[in-house]
Structures are given as structure tokens and as C-alpha cells.
PDB file of C-alpha atoms in Angstrom:
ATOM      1  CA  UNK A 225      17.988  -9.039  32.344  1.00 75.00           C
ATOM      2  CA  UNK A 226      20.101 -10.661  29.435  1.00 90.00           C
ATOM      3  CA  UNK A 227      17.844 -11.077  26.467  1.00 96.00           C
ATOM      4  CA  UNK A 228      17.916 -14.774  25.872  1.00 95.00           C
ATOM      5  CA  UNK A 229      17.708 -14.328  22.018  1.00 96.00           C
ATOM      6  CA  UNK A 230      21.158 -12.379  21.564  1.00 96.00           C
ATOM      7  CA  UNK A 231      23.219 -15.069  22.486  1.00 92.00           C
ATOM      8  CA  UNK A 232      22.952 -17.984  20.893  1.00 88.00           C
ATOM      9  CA  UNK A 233      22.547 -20.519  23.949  1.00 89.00           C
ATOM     10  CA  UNK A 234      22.230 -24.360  23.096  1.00 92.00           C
ATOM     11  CA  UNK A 235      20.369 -23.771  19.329  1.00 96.00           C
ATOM     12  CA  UNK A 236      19.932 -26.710  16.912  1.00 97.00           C
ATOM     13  CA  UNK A 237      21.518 -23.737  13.532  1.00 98.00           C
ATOM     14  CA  UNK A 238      20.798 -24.870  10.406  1.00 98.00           C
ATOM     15  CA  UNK A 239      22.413 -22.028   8.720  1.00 98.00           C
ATOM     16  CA  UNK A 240      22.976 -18.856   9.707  1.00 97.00           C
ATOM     17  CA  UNK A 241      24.805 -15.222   8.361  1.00 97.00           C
ATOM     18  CA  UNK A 242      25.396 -11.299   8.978  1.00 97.00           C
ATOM     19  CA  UNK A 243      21.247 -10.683   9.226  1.00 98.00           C
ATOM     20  CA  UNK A 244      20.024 -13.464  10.663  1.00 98.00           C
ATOM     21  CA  UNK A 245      20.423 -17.767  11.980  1.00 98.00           C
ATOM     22  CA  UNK A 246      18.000 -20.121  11.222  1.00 98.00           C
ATOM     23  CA  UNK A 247      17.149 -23.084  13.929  1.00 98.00           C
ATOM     24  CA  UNK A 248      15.458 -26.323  14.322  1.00 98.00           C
ATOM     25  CA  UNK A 249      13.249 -26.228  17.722  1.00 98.00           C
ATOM     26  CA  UNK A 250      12.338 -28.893  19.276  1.00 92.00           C
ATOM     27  CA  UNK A 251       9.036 -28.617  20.375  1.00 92.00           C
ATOM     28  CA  UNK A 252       7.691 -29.885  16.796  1.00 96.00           C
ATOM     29  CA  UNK A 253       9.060 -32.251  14.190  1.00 98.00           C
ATOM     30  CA  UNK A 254       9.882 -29.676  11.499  1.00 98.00           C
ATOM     31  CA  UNK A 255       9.434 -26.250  13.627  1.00 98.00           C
ATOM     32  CA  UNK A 256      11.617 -23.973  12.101  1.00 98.00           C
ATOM     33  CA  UNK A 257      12.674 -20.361  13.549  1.00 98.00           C
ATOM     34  CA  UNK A 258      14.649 -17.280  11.992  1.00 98.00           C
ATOM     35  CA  UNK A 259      15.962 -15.632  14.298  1.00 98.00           C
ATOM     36  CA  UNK A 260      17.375 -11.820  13.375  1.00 98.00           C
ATOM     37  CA  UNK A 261      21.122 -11.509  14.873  1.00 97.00           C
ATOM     38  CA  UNK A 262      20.417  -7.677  16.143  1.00 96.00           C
ATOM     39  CA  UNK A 263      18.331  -6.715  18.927  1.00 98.00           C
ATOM     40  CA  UNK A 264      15.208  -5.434  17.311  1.00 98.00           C
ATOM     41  CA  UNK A 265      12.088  -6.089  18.041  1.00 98.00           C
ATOM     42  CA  UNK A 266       9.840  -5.094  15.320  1.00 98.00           C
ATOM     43  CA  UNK A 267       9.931  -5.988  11.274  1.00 98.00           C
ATOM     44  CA  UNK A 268      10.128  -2.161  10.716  1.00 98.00           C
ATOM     45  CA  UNK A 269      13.183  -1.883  13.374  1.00 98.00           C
ATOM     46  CA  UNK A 270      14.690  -3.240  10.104  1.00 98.00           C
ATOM     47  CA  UNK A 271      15.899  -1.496   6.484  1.00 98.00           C
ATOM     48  CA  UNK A 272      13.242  -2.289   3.573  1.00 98.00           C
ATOM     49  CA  UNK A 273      16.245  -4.639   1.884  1.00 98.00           C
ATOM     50  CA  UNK A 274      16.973  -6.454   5.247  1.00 98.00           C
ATOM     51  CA  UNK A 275      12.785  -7.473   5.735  1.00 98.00           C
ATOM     52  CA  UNK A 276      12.862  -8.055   2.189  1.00 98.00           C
ATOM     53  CA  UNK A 277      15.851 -10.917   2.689  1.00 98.00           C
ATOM     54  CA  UNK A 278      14.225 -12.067   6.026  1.00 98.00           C
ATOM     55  CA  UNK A 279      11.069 -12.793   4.028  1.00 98.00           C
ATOM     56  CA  UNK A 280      12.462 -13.923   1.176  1.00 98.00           C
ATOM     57  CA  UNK A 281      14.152 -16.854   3.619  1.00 98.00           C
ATOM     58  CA  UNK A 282      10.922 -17.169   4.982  1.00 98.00           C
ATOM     59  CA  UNK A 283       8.980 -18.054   1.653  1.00 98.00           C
ATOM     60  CA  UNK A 284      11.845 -20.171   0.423  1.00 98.00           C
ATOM     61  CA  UNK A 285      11.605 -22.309   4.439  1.00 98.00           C
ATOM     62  CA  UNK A 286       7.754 -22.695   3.994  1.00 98.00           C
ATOM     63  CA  UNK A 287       8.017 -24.438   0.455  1.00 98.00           C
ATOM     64  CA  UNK A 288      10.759 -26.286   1.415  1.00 98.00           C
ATOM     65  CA  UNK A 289       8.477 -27.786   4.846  1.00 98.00           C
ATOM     66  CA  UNK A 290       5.634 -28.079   2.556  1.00 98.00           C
ATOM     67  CA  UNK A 291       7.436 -29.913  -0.079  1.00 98.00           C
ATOM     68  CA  UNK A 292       9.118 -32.566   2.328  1.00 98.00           C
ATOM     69  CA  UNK A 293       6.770 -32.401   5.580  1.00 98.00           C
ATOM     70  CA  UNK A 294       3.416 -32.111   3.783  1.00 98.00           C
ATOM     71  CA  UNK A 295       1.443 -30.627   6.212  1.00 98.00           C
ATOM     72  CA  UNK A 296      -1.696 -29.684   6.499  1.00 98.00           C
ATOM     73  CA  UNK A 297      -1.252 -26.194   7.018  1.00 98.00           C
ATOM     74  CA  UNK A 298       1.755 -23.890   7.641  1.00 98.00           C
ATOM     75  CA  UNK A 299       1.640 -21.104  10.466  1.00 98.00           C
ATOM     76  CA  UNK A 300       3.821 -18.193  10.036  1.00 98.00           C
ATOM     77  CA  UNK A 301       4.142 -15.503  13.114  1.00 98.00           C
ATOM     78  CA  UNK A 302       6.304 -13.041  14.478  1.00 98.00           C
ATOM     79  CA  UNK A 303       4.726 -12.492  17.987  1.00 98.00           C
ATOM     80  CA  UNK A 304       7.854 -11.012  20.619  1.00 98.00           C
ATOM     81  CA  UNK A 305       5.684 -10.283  23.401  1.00 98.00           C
ATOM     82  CA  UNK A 306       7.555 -11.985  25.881  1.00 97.00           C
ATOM     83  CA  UNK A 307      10.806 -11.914  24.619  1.00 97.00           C
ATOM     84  CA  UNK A 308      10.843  -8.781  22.241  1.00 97.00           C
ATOM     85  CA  UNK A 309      13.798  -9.757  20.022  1.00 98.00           C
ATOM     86  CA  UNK A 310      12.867 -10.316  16.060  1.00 98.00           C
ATOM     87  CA  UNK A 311      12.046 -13.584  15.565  1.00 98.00           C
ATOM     88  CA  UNK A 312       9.672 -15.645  13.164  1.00 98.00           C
ATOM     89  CA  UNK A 313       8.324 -19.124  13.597  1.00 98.00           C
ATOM     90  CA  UNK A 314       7.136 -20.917  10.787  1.00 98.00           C
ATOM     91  CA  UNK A 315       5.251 -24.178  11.899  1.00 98.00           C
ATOM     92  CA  UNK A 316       3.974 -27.155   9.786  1.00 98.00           C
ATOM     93  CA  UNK A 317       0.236 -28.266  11.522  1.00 98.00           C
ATOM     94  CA  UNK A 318      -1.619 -31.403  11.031  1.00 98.00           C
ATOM     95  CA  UNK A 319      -5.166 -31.406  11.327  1.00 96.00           C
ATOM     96  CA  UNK A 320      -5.291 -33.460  14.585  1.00 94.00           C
ATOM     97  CA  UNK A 321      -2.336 -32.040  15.926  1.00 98.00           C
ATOM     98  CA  UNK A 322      -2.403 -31.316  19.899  1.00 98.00           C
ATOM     99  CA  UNK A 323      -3.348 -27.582  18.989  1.00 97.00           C
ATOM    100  CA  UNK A 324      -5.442 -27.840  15.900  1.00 98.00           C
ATOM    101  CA  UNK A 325      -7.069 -25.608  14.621  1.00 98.00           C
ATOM    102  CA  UNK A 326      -6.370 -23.707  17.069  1.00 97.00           C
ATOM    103  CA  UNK A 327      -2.590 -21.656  17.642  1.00 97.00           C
ATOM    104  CA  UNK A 328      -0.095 -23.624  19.251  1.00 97.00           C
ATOM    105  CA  UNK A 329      -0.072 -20.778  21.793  1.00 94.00           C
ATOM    106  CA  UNK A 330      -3.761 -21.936  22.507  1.00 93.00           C
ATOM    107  CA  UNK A 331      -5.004 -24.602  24.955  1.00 92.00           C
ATOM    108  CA  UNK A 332      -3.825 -28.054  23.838  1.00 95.00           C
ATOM    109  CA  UNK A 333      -6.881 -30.481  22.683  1.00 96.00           C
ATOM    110  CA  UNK A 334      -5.281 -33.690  22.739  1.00 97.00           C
ATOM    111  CA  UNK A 335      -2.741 -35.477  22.609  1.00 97.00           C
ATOM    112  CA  UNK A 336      -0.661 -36.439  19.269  1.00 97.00           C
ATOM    113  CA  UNK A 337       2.216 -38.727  18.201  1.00 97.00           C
ATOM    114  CA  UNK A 338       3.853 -37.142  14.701  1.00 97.00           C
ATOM    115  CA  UNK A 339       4.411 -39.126  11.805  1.00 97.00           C
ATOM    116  CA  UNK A 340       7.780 -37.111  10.956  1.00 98.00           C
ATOM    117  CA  UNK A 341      11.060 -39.623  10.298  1.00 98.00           C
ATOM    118  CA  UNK A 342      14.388 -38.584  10.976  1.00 97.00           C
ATOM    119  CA  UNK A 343      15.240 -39.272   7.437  1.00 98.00           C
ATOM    120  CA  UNK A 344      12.523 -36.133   6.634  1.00 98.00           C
ATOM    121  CA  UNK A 345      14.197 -33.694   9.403  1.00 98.00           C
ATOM    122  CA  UNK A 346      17.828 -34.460   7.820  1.00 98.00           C
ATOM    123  CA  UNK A 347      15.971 -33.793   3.743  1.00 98.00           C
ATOM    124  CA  UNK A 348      14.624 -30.166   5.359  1.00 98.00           C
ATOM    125  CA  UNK A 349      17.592 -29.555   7.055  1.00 98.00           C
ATOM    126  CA  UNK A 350      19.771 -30.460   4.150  1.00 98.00           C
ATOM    127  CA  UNK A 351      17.236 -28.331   1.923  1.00 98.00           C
ATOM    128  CA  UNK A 352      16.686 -25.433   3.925  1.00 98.00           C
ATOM    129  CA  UNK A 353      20.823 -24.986   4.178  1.00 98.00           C
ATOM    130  CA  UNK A 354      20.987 -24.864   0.871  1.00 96.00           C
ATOM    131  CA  UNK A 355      18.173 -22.654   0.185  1.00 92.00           C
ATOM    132  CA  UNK A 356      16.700 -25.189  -1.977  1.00 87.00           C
TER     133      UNK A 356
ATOM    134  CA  UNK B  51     -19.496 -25.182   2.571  1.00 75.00           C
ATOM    135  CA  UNK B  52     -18.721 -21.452   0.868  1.00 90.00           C
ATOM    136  CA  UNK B  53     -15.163 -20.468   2.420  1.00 96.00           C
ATOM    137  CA  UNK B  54     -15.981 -17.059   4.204  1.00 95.00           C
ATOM    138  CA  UNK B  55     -12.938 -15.035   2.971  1.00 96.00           C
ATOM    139  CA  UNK B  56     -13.572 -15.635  -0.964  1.00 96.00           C
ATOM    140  CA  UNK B  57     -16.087 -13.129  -1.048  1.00 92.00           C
ATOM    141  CA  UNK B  58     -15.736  -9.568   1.242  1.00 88.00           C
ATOM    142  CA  UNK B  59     -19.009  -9.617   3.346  1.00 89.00           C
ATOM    143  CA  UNK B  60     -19.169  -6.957   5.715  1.00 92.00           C
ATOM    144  CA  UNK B  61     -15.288  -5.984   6.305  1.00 96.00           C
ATOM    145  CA  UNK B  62     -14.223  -2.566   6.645  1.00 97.00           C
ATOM    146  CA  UNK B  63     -12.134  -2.480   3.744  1.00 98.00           C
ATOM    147  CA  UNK B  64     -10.022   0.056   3.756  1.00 98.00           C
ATOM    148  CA  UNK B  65      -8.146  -0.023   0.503  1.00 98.00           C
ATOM    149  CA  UNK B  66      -7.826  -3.351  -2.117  1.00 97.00           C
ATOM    150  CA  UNK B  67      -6.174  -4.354  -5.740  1.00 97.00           C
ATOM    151  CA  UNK B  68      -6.096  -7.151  -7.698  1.00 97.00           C
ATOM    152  CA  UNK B  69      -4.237  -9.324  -4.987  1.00 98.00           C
ATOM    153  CA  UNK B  70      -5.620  -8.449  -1.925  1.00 98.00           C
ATOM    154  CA  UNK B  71      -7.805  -6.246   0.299  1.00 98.00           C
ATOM    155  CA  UNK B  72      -6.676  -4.692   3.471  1.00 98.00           C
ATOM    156  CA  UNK B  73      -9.521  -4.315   6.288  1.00 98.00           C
ATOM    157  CA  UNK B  74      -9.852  -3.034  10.101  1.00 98.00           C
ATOM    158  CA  UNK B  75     -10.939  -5.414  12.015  1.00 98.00           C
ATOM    159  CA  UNK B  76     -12.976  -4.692  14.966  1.00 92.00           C
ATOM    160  CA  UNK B  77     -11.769  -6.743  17.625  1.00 92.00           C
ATOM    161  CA  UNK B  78      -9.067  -4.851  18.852  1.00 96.00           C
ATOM    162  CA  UNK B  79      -8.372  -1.167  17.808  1.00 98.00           C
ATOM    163  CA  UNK B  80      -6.127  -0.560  14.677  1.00 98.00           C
ATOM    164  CA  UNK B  81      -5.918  -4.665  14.439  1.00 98.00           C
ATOM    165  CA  UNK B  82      -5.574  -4.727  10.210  1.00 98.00           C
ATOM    166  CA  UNK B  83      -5.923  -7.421   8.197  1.00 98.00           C
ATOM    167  CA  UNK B  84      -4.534  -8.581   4.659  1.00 98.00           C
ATOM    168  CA  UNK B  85      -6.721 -11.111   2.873  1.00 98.00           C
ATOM    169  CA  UNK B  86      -5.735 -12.515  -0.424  1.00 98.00           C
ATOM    170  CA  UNK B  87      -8.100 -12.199  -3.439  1.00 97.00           C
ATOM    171  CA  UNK B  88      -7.833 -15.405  -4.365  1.00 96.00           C
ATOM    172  CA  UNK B  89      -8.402 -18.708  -2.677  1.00 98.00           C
ATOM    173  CA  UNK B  90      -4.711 -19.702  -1.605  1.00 98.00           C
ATOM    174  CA  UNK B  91      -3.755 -21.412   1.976  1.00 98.00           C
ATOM    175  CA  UNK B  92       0.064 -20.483   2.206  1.00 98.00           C
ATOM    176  CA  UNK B  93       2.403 -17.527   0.981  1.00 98.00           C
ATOM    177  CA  UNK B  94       4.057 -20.387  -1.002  1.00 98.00           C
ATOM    178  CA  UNK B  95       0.884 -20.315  -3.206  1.00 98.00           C
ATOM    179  CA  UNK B  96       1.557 -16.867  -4.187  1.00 98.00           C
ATOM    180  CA  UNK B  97       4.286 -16.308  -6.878  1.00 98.00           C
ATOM    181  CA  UNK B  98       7.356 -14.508  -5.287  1.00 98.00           C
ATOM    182  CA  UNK B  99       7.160 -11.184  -6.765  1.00 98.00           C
ATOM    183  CA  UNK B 100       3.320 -11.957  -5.419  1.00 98.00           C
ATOM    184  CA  UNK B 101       4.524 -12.762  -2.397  1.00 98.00           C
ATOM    185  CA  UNK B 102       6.652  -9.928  -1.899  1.00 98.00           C
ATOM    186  CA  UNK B 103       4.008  -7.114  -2.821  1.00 98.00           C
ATOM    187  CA  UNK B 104       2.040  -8.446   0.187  1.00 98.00           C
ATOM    188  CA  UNK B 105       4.697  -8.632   2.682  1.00 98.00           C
ATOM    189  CA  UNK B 106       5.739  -4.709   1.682  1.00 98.00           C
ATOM    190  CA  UNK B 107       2.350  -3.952   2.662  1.00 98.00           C
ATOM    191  CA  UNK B 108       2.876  -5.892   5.757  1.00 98.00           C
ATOM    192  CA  UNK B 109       5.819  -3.440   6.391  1.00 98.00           C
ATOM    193  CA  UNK B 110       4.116  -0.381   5.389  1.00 98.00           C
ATOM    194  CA  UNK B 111       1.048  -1.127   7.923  1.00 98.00           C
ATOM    195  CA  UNK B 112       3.446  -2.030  10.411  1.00 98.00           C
ATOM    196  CA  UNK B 113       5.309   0.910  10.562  1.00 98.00           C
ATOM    197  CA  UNK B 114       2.515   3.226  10.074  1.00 98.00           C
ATOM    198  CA  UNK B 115       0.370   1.379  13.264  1.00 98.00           C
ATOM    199  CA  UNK B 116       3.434   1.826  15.491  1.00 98.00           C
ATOM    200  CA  UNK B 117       4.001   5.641  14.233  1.00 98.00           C
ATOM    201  CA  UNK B 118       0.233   6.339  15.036  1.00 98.00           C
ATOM    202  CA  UNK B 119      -0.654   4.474  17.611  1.00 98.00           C
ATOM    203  CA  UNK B 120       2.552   3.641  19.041  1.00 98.00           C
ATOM    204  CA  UNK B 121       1.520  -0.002  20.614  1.00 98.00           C
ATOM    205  CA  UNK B 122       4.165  -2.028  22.859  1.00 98.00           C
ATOM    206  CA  UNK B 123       4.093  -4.461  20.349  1.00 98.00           C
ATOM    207  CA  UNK B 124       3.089  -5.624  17.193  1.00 98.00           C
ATOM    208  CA  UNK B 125       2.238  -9.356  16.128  1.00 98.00           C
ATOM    209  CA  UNK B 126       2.284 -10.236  12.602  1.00 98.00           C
ATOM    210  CA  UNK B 127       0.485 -13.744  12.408  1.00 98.00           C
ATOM    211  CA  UNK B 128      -0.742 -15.941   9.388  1.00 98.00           C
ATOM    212  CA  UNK B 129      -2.427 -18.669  10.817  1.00 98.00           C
ATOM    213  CA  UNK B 130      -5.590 -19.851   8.756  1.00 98.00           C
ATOM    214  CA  UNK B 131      -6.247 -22.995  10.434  1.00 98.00           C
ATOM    215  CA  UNK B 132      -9.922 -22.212  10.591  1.00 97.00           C
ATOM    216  CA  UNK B 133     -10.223 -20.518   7.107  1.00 97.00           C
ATOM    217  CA  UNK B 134      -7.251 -21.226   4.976  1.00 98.00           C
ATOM    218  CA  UNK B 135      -7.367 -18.998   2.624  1.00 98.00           C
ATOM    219  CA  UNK B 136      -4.530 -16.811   3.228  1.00 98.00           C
ATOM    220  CA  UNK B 137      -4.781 -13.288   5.338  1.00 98.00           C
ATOM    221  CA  UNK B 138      -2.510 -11.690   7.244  1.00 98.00           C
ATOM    222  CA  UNK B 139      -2.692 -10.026  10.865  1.00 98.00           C
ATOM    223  CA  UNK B 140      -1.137  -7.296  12.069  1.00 98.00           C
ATOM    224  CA  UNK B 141      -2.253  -6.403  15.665  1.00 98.00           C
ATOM    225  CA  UNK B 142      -1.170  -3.641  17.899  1.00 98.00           C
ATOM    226  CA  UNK B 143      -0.451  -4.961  21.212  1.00 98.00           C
ATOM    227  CA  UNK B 144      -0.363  -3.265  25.024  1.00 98.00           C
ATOM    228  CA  UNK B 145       1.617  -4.566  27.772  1.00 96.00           C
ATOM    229  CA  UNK B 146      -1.778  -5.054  29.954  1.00 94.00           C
ATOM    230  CA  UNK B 147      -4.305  -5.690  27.212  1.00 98.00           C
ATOM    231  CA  UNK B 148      -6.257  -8.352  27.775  1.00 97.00           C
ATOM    232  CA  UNK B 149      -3.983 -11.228  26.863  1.00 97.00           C
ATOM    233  CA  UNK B 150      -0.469  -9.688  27.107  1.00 98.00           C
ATOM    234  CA  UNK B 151       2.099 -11.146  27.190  1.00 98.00           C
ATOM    235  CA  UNK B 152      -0.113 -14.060  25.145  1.00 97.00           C
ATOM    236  CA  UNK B 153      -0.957 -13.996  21.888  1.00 97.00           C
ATOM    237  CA  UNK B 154      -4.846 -13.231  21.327  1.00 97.00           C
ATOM    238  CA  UNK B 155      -5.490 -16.799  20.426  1.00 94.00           C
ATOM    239  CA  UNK B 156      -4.871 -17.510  24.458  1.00 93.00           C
ATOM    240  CA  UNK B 157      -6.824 -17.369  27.208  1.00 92.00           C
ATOM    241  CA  UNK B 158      -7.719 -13.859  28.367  1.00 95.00           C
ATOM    242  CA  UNK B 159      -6.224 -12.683  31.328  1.00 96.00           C
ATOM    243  CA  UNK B 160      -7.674  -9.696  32.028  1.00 97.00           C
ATOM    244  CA  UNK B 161     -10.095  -6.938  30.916  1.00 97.00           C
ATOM    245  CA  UNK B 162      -8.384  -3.861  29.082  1.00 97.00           C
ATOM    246  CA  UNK B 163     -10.084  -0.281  27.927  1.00 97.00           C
ATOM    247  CA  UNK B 164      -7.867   0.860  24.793  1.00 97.00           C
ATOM    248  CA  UNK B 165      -6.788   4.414  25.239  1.00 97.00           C
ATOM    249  CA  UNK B 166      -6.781   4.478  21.456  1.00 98.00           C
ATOM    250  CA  UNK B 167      -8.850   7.629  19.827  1.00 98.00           C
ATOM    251  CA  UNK B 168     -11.877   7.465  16.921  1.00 97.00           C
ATOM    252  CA  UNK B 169      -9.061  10.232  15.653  1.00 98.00           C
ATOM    253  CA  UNK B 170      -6.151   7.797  15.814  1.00 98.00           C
ATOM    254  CA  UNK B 171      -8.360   5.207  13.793  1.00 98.00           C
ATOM    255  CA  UNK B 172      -8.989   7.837  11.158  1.00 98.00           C
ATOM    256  CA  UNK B 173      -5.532   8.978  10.485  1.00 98.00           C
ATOM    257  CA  UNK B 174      -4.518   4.857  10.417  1.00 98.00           C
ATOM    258  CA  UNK B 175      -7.300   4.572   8.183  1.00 98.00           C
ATOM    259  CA  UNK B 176      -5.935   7.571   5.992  1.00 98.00           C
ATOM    260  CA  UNK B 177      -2.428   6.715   6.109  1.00 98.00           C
ATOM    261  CA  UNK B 178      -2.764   2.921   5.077  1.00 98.00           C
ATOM    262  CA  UNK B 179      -5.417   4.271   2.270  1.00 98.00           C
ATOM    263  CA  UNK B 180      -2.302   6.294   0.735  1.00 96.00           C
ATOM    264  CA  UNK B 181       0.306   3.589   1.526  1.00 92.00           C
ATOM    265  CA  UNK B 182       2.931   6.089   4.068  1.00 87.00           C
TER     266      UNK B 182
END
């Protein structure tokens, strides 16, 4: 079977280059992914310089959400168990989010409506593009 | 109410500086965790050259838990929604542990018996202590 993170099939990119692309999911206002361009499936499938500019993207994304999201927490994770293919998600939570405080790979609790305008996905966007 | 991680009560530490101590963590065998000295929620609290002396431990622990135990998987997780103050997981994972192909903040799906050795714990143990 195809592995559905080689190809990039219908992916919101903010920015992308030779290591890795950088996406906007839509499952949470402000959900960002990196995902790494080769098939690998493990940080240490990668060169100390490459994990050093994945993680350095990966700082710079979490300031950047925290700066114009606000959240109440950031979750960073690199999990792959069902699709093995490098890949970090970096998720802003609120503290009555559907999940919270729980993983958002956990049992929702509730429901929840997010307070996130457009106008504040277009700022991280624009930011995170940048690298800024 | 006292947060939990400030002070190291009954970890398994297995080696620690001035920025953080690394532990074994019971749970699952050759699950490690990373746990900040000081009381900070995200990476983005940590200065970058901070930031990126933890995550090179991230990659050393990584490598060396897949070169001696040699898991299906690894997760890498930073979550703190309980306790934020900022640790790291890195958990070896099996393709019919217990929550596979979940993360271990699911439900559990099954029971699983590690096949890991008390021998394979000590030469982790060893290997992390000396950093290769």
C-alpha cells in the first residue's frame, strides 16, 4: 500500500523545502504539522544537521502559535504508528478543549466551539512562512 | 498545590545536569523520560541553544533505544497537560503492545508481555548514562 504521507494529496502547505513541508490541518484551529519529504520513519532515520533543522522549525512554529493563538498549552509529538512516515504535530490546547487534559488521541470529554478568527489563522500562517 | 516534577521524588534517574534529568520510567520497558530542571511549560520557554541541548538528547536516546531494544516504533511526545512543566517521552513501541497502533494515552486494546530483558534495561541504562 501507497504511503499516504509521500505524496502530497489535498494539504493546506504553508511552506515547504528540500527536508521537509509544513501544513495547516484541519481538525484544529491552529494545528500545525511538519511533515519530512523522505520516507523515514524515525527522528534518528535522519542526519544530526537534518533533526537539528526539523527542530529548529519546530521551536520557531510553537512560539509563533503561542505568540498569536495563546493557548493554554502546546502539545508536541511525533507518534507514526499508523502511518510510519516522519511527521510532527504541534497542537495549541485550551483548557476545556474536547480532549483536555487529556491527548487528542484520547477519548473526547465534551464538546467545544474555538475562539480562533480567521484573521489569527492568516497572522500564523503569514508568520510561520516567514519563519518569524 | 506543589507541581510534582519540580522536585525528583522517587524517579529512576538515570543521569542529570543543570537542565534536566533523564529517568526510566516504569510503565513500559525502556520508556525514558526528559524532565526539565526548571519549572517551564513549553520548549519555547527554554532558550534555543537550551532548547537544542535537550532535543540532542532526545536523538541520542532515540537512537540508542532502537539499537538496543530494537522496538517497531518509537513515539516522542511532550504533552504536559496534566503537569506542565516540561518533560519529554520517548517510548519504545510493539506492533501488538497493548495499545498499538494508539498512542498510550488511548484506550487499551489488549494485554501485551514485553519480551524485553533485565539485561537489555541495563545496557539502555549504561548507554544513555555515557551519552552513545
Amino acid at each position: 500500500m501507497a504511503c499516504p504521507l509521500c505524496a502530497s494529496y489535498n494539504e493546506n502547505i504553508i511552506k515547504s523545502n528540500n527536508l521537509f513541508r509544513v501544513i495547516l490541518v484541519d481538525e484544529i484551529p491552529g494545528f500545525i504539522r511538519i511533515i519530512l519529504n523522505k520516507h523515514i520513519a524515525e527522528f534518528s532515520d535522519l542526519n544530526f544537521d537534518e533533526y537539528c533543522e526539523v527542530m529548529k522549525e519546530v521551536y520557531k512554529i510553537e512560539k509563533i502559535i503561542r505568540e498569536v493563538l495563546n493557548p493554554d498549552k502546546i502539545n508536541v509529538a511525533s507518534l507514526g504508528n499508523y502511518v510510519p512516515h516522519l511527521h510532527i504535530h504541534i497542537i495549541p490546547r485550551y483548557k476545556n478543549d474536547a480532549w483536555f487534559p487529556d491527548s487528542i488521541w484520547s477519548e473526547k470529554h465534551r464538546s467545544y466551539k474555538y475562539k480562533t478568527t480567521q484573521k489569527q489563522i492568516e497572522e500564523l500562517v503569514e508568520r510561520i512562512k516567514n519563519g518569524q
